[in-house]
mmCIF file of C-alpha atoms in Angstrom:
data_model
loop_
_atom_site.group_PDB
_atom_site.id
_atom_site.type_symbol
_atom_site.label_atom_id
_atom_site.label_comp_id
_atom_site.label_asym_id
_atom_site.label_seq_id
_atom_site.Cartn_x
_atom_site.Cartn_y
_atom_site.Cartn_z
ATOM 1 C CA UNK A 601 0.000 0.000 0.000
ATOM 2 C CA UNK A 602 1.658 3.574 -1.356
ATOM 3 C CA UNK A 603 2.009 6.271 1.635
ATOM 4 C CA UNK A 604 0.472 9.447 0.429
ATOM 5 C CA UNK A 605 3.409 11.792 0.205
ATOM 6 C CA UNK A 606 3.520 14.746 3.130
ATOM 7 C CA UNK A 607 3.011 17.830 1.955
ATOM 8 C CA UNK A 608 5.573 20.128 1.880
ATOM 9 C CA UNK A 609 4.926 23.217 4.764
ATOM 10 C CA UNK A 610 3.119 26.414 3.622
ATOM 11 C CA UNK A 611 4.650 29.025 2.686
ATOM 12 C CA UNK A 612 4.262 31.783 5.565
ATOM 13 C CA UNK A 613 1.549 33.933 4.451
ATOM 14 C CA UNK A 614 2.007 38.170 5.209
ATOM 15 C CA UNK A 615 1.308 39.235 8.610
ATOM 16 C CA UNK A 616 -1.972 41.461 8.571
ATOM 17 C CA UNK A 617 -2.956 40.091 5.008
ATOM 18 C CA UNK A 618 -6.855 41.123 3.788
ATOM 19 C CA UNK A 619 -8.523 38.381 2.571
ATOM 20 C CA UNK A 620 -11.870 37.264 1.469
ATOM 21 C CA UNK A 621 -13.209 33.981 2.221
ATOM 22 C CA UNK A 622 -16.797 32.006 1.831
ATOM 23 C CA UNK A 623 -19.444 32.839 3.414
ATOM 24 C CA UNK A 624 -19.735 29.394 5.395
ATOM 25 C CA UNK A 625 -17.420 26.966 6.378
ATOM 26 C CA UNK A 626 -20.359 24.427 6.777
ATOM 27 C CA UNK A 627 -18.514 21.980 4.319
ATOM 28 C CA UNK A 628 -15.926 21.667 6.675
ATOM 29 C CA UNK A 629 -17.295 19.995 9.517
ATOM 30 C CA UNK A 630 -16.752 16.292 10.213
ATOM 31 C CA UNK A 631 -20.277 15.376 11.767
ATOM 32 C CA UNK A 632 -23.716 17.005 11.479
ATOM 33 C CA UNK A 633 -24.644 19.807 14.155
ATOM 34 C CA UNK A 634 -27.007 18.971 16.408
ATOM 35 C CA UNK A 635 -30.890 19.390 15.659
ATOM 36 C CA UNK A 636 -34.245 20.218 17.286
ATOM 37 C CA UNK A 637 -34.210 16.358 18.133
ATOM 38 C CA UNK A 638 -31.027 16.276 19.891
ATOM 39 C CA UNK A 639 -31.856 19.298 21.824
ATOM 40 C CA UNK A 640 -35.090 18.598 22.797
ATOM 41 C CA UNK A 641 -33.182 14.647 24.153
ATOM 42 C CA UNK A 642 -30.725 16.916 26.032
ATOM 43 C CA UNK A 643 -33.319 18.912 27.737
ATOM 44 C CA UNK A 644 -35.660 15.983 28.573
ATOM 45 C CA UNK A 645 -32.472 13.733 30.015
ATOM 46 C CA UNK A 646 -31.254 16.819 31.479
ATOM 47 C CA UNK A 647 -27.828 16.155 31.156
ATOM 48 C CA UNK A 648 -26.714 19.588 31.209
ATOM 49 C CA UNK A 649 -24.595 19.925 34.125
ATOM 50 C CA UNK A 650 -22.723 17.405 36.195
ATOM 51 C CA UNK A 651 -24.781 15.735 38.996
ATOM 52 C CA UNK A 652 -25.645 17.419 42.309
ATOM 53 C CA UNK A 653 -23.391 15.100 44.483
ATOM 54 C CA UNK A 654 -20.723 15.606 42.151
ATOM 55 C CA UNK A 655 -19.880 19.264 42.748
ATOM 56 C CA UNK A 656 -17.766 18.426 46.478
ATOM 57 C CA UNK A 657 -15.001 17.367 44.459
ATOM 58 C CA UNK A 658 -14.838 21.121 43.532
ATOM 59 C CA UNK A 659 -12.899 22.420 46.572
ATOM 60 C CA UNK A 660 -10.543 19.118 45.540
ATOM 61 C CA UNK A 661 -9.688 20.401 41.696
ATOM 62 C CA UNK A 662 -6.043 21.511 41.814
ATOM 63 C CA UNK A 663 -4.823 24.644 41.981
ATOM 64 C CA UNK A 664 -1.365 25.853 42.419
ATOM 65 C CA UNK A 665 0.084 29.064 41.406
ATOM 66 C CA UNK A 666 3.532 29.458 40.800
ATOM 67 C CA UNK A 667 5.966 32.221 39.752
ATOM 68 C CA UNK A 668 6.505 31.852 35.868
ATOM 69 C CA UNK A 669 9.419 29.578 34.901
ATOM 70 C CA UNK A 670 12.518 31.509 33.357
ATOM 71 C CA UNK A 671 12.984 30.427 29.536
ATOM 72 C CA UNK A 672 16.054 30.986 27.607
ATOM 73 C CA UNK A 673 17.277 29.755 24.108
ATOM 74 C CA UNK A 674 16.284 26.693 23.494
ATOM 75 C CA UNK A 675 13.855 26.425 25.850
ATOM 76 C CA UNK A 676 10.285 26.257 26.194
ATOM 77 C CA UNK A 677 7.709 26.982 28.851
ATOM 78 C CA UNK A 678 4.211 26.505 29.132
ATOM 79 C CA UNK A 679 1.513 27.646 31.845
ATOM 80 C CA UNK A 680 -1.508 26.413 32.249
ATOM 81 C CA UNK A 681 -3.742 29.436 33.267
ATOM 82 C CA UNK A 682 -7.536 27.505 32.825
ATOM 83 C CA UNK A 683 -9.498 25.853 30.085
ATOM 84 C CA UNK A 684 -7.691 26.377 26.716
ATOM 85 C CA UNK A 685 -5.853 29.459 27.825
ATOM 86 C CA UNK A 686 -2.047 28.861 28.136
ATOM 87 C CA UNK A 687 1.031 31.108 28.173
ATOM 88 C CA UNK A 688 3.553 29.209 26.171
ATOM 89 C CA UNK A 689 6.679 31.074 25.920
ATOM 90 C CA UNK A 690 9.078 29.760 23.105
ATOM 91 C CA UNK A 691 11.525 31.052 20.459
ATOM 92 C CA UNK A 692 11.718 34.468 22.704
ATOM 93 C CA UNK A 693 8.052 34.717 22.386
ATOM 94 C CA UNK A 694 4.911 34.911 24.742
ATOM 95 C CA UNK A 695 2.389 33.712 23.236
ATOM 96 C CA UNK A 696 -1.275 33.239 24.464
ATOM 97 C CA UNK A 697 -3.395 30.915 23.280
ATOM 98 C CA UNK A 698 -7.624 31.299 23.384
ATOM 99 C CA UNK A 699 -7.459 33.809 26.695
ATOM 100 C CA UNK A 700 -9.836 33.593 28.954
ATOM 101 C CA UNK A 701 -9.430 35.987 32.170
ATOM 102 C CA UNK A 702 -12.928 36.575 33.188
ATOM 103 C CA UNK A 703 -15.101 34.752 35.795
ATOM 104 C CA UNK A 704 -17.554 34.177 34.100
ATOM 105 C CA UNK A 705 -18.462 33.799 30.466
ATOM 106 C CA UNK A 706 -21.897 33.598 28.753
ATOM 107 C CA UNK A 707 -24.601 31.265 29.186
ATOM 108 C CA UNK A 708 -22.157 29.300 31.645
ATOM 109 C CA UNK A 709 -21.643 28.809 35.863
ATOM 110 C CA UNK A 710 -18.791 31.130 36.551
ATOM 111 C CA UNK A 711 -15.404 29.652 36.864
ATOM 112 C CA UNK A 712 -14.667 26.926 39.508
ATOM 113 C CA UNK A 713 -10.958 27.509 39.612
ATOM 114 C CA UNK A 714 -9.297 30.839 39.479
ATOM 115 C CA UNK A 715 -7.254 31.753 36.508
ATOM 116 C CA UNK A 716 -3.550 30.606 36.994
ATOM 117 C CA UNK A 717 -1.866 33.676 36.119
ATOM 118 C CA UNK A 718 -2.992 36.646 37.317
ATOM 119 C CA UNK A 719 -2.966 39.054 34.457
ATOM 120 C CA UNK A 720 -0.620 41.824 36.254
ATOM 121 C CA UNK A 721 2.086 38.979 36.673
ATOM 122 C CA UNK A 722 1.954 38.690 32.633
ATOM 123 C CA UNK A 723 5.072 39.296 30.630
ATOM 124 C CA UNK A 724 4.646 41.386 27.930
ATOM 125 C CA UNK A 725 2.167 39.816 25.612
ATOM 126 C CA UNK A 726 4.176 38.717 21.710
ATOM 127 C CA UNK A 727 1.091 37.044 19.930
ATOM 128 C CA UNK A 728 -2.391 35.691 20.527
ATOM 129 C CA UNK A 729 -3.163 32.778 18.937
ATOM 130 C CA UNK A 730 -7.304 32.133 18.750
ATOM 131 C CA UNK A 731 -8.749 28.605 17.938
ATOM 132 C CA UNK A 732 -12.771 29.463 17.287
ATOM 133 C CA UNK A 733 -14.975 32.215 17.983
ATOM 134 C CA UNK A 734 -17.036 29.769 21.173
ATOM 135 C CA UNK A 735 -17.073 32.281 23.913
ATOM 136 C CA UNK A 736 -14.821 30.152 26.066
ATOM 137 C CA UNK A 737 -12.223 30.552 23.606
ATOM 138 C CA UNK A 738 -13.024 33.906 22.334
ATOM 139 C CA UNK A 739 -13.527 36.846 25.702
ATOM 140 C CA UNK A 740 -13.906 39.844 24.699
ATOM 141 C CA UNK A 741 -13.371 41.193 28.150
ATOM 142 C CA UNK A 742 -9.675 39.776 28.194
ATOM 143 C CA UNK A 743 -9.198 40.836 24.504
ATOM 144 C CA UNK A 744 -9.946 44.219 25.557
ATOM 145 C CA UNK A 745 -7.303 44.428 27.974
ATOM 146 C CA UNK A 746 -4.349 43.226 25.131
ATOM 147 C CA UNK A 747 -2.563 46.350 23.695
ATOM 148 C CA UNK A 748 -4.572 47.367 20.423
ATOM 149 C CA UNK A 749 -1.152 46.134 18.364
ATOM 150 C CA UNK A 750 -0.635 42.338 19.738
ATOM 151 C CA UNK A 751 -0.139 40.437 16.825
ATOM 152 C CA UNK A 752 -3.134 38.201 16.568
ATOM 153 C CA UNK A 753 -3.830 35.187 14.535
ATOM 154 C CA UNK A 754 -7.010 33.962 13.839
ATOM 155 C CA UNK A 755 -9.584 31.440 11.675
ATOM 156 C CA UNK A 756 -10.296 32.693 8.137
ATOM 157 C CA UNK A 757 -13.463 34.892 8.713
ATOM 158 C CA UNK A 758 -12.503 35.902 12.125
ATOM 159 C CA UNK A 759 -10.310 39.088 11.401
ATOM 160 C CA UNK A 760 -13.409 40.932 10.833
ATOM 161 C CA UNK A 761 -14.084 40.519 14.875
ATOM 162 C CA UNK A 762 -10.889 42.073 16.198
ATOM 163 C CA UNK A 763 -10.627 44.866 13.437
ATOM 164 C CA UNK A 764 -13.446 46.607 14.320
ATOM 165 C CA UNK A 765 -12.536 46.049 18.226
ATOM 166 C CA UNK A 766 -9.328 48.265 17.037
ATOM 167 C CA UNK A 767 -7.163 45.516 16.442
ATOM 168 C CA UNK A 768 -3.825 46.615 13.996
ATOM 169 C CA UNK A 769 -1.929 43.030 13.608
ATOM 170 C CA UNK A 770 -4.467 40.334 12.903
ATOM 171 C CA UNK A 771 -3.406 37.746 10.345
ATOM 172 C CA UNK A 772 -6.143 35.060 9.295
ATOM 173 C CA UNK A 773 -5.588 31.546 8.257
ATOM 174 C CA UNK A 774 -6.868 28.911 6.608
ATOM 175 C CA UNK A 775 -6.584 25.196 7.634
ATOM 176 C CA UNK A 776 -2.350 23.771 6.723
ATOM 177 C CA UNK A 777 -1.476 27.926 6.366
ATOM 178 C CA UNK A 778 1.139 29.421 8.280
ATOM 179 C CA UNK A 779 2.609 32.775 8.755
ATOM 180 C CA UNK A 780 5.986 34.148 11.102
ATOM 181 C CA UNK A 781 7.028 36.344 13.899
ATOM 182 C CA UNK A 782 10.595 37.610 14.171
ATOM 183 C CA UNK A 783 11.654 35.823 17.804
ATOM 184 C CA UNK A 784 15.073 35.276 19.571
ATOM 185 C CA UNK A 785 17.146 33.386 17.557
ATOM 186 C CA UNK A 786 15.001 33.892 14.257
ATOM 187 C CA UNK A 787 11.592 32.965 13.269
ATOM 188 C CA UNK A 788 8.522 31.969 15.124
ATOM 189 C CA UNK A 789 5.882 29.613 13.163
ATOM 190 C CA UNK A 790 2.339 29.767 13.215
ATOM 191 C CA UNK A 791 0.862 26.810 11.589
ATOM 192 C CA UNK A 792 -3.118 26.466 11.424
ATOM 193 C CA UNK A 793 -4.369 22.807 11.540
ATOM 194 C CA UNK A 794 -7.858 21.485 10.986
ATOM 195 C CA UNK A 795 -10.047 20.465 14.293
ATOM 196 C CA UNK A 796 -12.668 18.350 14.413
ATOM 197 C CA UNK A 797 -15.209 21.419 15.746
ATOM 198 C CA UNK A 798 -17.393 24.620 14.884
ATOM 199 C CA UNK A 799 -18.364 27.844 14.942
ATOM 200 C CA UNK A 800 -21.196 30.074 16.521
ATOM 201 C CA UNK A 801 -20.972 33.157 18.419
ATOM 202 C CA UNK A 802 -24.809 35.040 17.470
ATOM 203 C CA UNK A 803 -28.028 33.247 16.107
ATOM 204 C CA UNK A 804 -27.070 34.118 12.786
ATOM 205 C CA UNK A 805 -22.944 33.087 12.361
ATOM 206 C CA UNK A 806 -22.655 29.414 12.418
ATOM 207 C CA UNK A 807 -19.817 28.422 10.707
ATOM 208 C CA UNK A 808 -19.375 31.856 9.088
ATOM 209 C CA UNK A 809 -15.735 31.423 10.560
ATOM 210 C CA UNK A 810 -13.252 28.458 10.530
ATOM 211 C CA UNK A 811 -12.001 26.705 13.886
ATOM 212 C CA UNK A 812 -8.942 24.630 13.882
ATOM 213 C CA UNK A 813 -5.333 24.140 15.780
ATOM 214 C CA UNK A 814 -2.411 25.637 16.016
ATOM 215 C CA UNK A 815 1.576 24.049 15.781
ATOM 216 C CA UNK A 816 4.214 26.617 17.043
ATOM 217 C CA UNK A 817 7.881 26.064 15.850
ATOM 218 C CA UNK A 818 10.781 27.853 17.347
ATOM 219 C CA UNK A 819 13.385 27.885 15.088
ATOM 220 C CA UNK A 820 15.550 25.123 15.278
ATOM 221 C CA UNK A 821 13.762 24.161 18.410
ATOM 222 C CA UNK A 822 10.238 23.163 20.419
ATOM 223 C CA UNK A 823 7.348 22.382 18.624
ATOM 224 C CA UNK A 824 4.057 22.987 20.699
ATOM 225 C CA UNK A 825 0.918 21.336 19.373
ATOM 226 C CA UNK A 826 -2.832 23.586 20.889
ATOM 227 C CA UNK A 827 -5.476 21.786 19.928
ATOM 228 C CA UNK A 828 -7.941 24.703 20.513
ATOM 229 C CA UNK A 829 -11.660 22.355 20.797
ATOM 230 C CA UNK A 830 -12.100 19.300 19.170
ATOM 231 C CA UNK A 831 -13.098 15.682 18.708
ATOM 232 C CA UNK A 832 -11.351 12.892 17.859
ATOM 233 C CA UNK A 833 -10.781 11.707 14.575
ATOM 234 C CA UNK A 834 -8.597 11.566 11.007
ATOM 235 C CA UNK A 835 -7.163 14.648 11.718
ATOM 236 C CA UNK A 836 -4.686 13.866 14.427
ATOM 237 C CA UNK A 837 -2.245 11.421 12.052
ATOM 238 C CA UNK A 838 -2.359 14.177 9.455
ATOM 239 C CA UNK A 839 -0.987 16.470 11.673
ATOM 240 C CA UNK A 840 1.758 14.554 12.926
ATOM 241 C CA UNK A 841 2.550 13.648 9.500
ATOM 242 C CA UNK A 842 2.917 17.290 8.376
ATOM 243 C CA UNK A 843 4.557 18.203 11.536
ATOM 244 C CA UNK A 844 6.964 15.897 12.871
ATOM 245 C CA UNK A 845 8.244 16.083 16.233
ATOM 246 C CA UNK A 846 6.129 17.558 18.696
ATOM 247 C CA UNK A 847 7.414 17.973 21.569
ATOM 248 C CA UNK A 848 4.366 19.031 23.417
ATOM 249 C CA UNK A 849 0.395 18.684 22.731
ATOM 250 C CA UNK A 850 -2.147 20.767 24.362
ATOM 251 C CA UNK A 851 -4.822 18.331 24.159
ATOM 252 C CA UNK A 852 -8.441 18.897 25.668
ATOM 253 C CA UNK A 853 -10.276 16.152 27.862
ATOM 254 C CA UNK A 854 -13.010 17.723 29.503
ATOM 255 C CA UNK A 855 -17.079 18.598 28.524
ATOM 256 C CA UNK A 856 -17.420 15.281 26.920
ATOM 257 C CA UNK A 857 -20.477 13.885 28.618
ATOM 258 C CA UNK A 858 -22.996 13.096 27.075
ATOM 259 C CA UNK A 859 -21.311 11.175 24.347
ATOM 260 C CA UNK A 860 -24.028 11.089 22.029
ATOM 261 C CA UNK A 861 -24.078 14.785 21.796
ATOM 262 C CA UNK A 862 -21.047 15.544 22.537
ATOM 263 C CA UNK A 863 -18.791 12.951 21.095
ATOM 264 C CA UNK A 864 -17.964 14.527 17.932
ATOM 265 C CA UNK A 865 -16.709 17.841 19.100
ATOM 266 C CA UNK A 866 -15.068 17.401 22.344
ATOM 267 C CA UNK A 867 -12.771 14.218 23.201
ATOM 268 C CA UNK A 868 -12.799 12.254 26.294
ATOM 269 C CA UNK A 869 -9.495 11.552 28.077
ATOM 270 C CA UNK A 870 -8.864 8.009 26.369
ATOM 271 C CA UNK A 871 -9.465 9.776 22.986
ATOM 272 C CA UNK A 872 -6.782 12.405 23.936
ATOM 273 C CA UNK A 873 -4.395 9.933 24.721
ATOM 274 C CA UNK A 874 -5.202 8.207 21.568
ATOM 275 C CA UNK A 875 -4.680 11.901 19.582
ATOM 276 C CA UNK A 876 -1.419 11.999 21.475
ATOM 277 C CA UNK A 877 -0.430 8.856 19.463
ATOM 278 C CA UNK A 878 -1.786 10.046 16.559
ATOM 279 C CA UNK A 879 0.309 13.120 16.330
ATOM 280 C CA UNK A 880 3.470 11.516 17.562
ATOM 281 C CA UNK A 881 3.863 13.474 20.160
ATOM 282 C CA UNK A 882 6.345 13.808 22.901
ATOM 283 C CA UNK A 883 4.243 15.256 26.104
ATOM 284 C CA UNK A 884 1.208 14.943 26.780
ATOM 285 C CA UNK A 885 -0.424 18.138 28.571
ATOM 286 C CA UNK A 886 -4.923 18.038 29.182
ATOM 287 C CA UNK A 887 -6.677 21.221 29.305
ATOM 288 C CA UNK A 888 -10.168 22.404 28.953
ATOM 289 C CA UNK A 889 -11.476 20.891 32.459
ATOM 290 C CA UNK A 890 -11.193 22.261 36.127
ATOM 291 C CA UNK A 891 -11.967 25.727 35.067
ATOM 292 C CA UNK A 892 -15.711 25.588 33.684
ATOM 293 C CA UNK A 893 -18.254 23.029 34.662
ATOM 294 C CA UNK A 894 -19.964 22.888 30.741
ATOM 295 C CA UNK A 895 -21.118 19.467 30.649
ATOM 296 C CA UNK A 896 -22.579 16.177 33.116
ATOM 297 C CA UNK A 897 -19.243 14.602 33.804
ATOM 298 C CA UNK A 898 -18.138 15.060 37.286
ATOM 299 C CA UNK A 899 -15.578 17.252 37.993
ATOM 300 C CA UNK A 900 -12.736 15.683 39.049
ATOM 301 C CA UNK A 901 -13.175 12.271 36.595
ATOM 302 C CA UNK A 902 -11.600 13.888 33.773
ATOM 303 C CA UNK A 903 -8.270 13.286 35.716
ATOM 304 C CA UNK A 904 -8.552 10.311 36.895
ATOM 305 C CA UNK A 905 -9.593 8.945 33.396
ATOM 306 C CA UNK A 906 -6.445 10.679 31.967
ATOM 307 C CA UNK A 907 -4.343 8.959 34.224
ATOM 308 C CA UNK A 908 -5.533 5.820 33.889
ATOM 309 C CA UNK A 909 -5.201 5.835 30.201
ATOM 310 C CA UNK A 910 -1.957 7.006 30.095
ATOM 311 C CA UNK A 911 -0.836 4.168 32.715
ATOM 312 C CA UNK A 912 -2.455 1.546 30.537
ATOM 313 C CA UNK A 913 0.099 2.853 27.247
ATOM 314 C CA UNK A 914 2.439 1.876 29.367
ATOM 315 C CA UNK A 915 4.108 5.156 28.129
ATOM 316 C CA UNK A 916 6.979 6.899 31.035
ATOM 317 C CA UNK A 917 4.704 9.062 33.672
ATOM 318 C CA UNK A 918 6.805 11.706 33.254
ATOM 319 C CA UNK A 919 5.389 12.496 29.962
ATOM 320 C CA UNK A 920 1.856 13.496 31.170
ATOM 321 C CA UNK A 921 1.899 16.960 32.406
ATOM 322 C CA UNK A 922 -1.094 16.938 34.738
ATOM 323 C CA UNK A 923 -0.986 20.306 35.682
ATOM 324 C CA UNK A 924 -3.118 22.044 37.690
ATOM 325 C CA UNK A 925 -4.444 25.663 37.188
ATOM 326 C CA UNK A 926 -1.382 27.738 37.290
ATOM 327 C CA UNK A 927 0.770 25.151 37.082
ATOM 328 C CA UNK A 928 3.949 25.506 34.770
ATOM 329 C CA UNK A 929 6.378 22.843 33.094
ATOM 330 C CA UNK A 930 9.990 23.671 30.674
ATOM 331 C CA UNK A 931 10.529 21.739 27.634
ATOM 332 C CA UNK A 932 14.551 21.063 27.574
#
């Protein structure tokens, strides 16, 4: 049987490029959107929230603030500040990915965990990177506290959003596009990588704007993997074909119950240890739990399914980064 040959990578694409782009990205998705049906089986199970019982494990969900790690060339660091939103700092760059500062976010509990960083303690900010326009990927509150000329990349069809908010440096990709910031030693890469996910922020916008990954390179160094939202599925082997070596995935295990509705869009923790074989990876580091409570599961078995999973690979412990919120970890 003939291996498909790997693309070559993108050529980067101009920071701050205009672009135009279809009006709906509905072709891309990998499983139909749910329906009146489903909904109306969501509301009558009323599955919505974890059980009552569950929530005293919520005291028990780490936390454990730490001063940020010092990074120097060749080095990478990554803190975990809640959900999706890290501070990776690589190549000479910080870099946040999907921030999310604010207690509480809309249509959702407030936060059970503080955030991990607080945002005075941030150093200066080098790039936002954005995964989909969900609101607890996309704040605006937290965007509206980044200096007006943070270099932000975005989804195709998602430019629009921080341009009129004031934004100067906001470069939009499509899904295997890339584009560069100068860093340290040279280079920074910004790769944008298909998810399997959607789109919606109004009753009017679904799927009027991509959703995806993103793979950071240093230059002639660390190669972070954020997965931003997503299922599992095909997507993960591409990836690690196109982009070998990761060092590090940001991989989400957390709002996955129930499967039926959520299985497409959200992995479970034995499906994010399976993605982490997929891409090849190195490390292995969950997000999206611990922070918001946004589906039934209860809130401290995303953890303990994690860590049994990655016991049964029979993969070296030290390789899952269980952080908890605030918690911080340096890639050699």
């Amino acid at each position: 049987m003939l291996v498909p040959a790997v693309p070559e990578p993108a050529v980067p694409r101009p920071l701050g490029e205009i672009r135009s782009w279809p009006r709906s990205f509905l072709d891309r998705l990998t499983a139909p959107l749910p329906g009146v049906r489903a909904l109306a089986r969501l509301a009558r199970e009323g599955r919505l929230r974890p059980p009552v019982e569950s929530l005293r494990e919520i005291p028990e969900l780490p936390f454990e603030p730490g001063p940020l790690p010092l990074t120097g060339a060749g080095r990478t660091a990554v803190i975990w500040a809640g959900h999706a939103s890290w501070v990776v700092r690589t190549g000479g760059l910080t870099v946040l990915t999907d921030p999310v500062w604010s207690r509480r976010i809309l249509g959702t509990p407030a936060r059970v965990t503080p955030v991990g960083v607080r945002w005075e303690d941030l150093p200066g900010v080098d790039a936002v990177v954005i995964s989909h326009n969900h609101y607890d990927h996309l704040d605006a509150p937290t965007v509206k506290r980044l200096p007006k000329a943070t270099p932000v990349f975005v989804p195709a069809g998602l430019a629009h959003w921080f341009r009129v908010r004031g934004f100067t440096r906001v470069t939009e990709l499509d899904w295997w596009e890339a584009a560069e910031l100068p860093g340290e030693t040279g280079p920074v890469r910004f790769d944008f990588v298909p998810a399997h996910h959607w789109s919606k922020r109004t009753l009017t916008d679904t799927c009027r704007s991509l959703w995806g990954g993103w793979v950071i390179t240093a230059p002639g160094g660390h190669r972070v993997y954020f997965a931003g939202d997503t299922g599992y599925g095909h997507w993960f082997q591409q990836i690690g074909r196109r982009y070998p070596g990761i060092d590090l995935a940001l991989l989400p295990i957390g709002a996955y119950e129930p499967r039926w509705m959520l299985g497409a869009v959200h992995t479970d923790p034995e499906e994010a240890v399976r993605a982490h074989r997929d891409l090849g990876a190195r490390v292995l580091a969950p997000m999206h739990w611990s922070t918001f409570l946004l589906s039934a599961e209860p809130p401290l078995e995303p953890l303990h399914r994690i860590r049994a999973a990655w016991e049964a690979t029979g993969r070296p412990r030290g390789e899952l980064w269980d952080l908890p919120v605030g918690g911080s970890r340096v890639l050699e």
